[in-house]
Backbone as numpy.savetxt, mean C-alpha at the origin, in Angstrom:
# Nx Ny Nz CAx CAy CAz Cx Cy Cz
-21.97 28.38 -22.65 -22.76 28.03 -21.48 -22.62 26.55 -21.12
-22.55 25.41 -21.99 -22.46 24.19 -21.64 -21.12 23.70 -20.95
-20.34 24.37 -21.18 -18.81 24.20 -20.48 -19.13 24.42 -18.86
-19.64 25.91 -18.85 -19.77 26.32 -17.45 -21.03 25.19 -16.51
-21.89 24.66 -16.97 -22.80 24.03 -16.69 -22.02 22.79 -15.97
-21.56 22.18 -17.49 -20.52 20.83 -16.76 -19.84 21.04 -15.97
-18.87 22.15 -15.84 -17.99 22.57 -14.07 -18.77 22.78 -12.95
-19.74 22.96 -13.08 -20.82 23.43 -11.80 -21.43 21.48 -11.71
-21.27 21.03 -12.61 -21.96 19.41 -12.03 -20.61 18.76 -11.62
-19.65 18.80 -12.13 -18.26 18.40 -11.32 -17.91 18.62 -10.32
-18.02 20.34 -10.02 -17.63 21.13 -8.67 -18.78 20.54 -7.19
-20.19 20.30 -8.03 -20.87 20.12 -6.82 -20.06 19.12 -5.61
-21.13 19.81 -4.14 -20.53 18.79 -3.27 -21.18 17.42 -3.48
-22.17 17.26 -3.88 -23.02 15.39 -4.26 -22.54 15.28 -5.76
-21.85 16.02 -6.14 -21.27 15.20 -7.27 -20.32 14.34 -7.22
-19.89 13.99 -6.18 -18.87 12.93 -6.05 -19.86 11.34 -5.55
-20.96 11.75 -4.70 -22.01 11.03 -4.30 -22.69 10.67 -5.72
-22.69 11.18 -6.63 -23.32 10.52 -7.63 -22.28 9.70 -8.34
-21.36 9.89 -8.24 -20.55 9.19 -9.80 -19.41 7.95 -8.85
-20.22 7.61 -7.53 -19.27 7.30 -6.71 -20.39 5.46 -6.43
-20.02 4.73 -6.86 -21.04 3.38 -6.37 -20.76 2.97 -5.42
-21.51 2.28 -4.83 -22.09 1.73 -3.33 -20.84 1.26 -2.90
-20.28 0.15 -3.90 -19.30 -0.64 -3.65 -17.80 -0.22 -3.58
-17.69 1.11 -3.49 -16.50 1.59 -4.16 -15.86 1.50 -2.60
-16.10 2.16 -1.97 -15.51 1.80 -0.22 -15.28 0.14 0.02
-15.80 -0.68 -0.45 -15.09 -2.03 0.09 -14.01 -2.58 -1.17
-14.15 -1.96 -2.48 -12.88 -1.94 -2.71 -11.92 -1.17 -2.41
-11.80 0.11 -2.03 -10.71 0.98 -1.65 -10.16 0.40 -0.61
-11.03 -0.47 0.72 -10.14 -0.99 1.73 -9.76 -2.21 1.67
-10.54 -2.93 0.41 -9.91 -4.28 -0.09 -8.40 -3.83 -0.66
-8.04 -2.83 -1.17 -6.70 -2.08 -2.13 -6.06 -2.36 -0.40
-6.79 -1.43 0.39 -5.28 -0.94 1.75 -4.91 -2.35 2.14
-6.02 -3.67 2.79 -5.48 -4.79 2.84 -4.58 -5.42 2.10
-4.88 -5.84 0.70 -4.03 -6.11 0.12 -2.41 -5.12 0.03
-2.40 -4.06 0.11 -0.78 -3.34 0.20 -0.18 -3.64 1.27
-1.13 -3.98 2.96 -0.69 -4.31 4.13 -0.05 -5.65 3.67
-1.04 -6.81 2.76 -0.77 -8.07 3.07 0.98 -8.34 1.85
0.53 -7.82 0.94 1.46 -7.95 -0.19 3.00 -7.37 0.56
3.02 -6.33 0.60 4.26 -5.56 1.53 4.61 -6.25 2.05
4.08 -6.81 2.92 4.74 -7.46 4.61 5.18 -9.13 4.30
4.46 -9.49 3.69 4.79 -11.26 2.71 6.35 -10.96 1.94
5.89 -9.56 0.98 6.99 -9.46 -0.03 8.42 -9.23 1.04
8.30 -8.40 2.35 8.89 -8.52 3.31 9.62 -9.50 3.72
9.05 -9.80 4.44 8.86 -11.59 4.87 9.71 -12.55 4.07
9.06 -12.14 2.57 10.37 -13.23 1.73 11.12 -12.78 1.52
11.30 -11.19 1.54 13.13 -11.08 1.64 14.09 -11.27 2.35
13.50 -11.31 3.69 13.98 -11.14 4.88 14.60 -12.68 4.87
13.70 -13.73 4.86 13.97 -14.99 4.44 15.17 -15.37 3.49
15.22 -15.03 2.32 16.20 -14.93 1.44 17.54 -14.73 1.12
17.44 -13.36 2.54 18.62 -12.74 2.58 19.07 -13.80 4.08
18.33 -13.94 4.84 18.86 -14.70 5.75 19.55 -15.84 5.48
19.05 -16.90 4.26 19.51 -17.89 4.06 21.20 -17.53 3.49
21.10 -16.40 2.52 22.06 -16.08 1.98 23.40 -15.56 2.97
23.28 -14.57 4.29 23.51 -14.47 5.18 24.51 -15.73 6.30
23.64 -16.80 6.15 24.03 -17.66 6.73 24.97 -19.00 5.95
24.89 -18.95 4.70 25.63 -19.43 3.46 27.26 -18.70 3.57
26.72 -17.53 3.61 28.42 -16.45 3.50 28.94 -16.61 4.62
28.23 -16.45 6.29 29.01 -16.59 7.13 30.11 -18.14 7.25
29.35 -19.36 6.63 29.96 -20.46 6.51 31.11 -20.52 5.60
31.02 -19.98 4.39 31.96 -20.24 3.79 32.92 -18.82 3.61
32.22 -17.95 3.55 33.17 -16.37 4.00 33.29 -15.48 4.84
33.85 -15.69 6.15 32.57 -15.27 7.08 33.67 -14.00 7.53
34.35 -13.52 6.62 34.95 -12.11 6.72 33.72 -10.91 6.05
33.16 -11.80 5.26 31.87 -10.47 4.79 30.67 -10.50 5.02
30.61 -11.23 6.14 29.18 -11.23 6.83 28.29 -10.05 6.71
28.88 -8.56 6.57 28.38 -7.96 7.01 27.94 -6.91 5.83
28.34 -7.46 5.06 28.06 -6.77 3.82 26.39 -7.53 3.32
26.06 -8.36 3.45 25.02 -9.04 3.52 23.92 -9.19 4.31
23.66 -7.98 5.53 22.68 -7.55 6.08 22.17 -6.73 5.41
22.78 -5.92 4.61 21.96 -4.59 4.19 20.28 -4.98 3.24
20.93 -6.00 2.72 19.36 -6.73 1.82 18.38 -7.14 3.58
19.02 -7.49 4.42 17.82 -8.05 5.27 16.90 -6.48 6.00
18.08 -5.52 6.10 17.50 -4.09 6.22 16.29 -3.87 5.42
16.98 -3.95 3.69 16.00 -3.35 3.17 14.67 -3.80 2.86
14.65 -5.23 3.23 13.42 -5.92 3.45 13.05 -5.64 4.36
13.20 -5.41 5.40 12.26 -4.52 6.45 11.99 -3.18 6.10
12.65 -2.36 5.37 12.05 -1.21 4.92 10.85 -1.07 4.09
11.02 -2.32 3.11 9.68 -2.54 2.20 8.44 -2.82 3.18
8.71 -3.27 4.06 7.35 -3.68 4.91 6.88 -2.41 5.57
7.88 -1.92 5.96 7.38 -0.16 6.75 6.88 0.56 5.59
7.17 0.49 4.37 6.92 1.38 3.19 5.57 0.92 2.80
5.38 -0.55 2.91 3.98 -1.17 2.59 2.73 -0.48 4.11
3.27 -0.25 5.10 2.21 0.37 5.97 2.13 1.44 6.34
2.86 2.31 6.02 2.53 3.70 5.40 1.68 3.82 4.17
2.08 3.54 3.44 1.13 3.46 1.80 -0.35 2.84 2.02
-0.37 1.93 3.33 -1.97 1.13 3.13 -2.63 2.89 4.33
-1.64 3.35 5.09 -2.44 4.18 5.86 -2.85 5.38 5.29
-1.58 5.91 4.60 -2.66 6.81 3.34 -3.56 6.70 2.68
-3.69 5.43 2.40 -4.77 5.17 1.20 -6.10 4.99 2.04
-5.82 4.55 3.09 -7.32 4.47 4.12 -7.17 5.78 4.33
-6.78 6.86 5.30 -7.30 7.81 5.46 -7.79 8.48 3.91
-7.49 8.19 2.74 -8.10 9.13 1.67 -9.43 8.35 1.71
-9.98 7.26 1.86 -11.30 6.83 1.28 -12.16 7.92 2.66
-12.94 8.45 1.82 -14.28 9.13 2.48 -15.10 8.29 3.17
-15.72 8.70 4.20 -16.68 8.38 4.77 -17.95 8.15 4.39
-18.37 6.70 3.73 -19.90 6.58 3.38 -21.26 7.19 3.79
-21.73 7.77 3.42 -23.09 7.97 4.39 -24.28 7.41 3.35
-25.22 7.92 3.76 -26.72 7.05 3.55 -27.46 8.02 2.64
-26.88 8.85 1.44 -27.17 9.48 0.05 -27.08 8.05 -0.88
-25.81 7.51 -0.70 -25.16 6.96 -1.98 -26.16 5.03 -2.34
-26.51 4.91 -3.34 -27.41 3.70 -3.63 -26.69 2.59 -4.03
């Protein structure tokens, strides 16, 4: 009987309202900011990086210029990958209401 008891306090629908603190919603969207901000910086400095590097090769090799975009690509991919990931994670946080203390 105590097994079945504990699944019925897990399963409830306010059982997530209980084991869930006040504060837990301004960290979950403190998490999505930070993945927006981290992503798009970590972005940002690749993009930077590869540019400098980019512009180094065209000077002194500038037959393989082009082999040396693909890093500035994929630093823009990390930034699209960083705002997808912050928009999932916001749509999963639930909606607070006025149960939780």
């Amino acid at each position: 009987m105590e097994a079945m008891d504990t699944y019925r306090l897990l399963t409830e629908p306010d059982a997530k309202a209980i084991q869930c603190p006040s504060y837990a919603v301004i960290l979950g969207y403190g998490g999505v900011t930070a993945a927006v901000c981290l992503s798009n910086f970590g972005s940002a400095w690749g993009t930077w990086k590869s540019g400098v590097s980019v512009i180094h090769t065209g000077i002194r090799h500038p037959s393989s210029v082009m082999k040396n975009v693909i890093p500035i690509v994929m630093a823009g991919v990390i930034g699209i990958y960083g705002l997808i990931t912050a928009v999932i994670i916001a749509e999963s946080i639930p909606r607070p209401d006025n149960t939780r203390h």
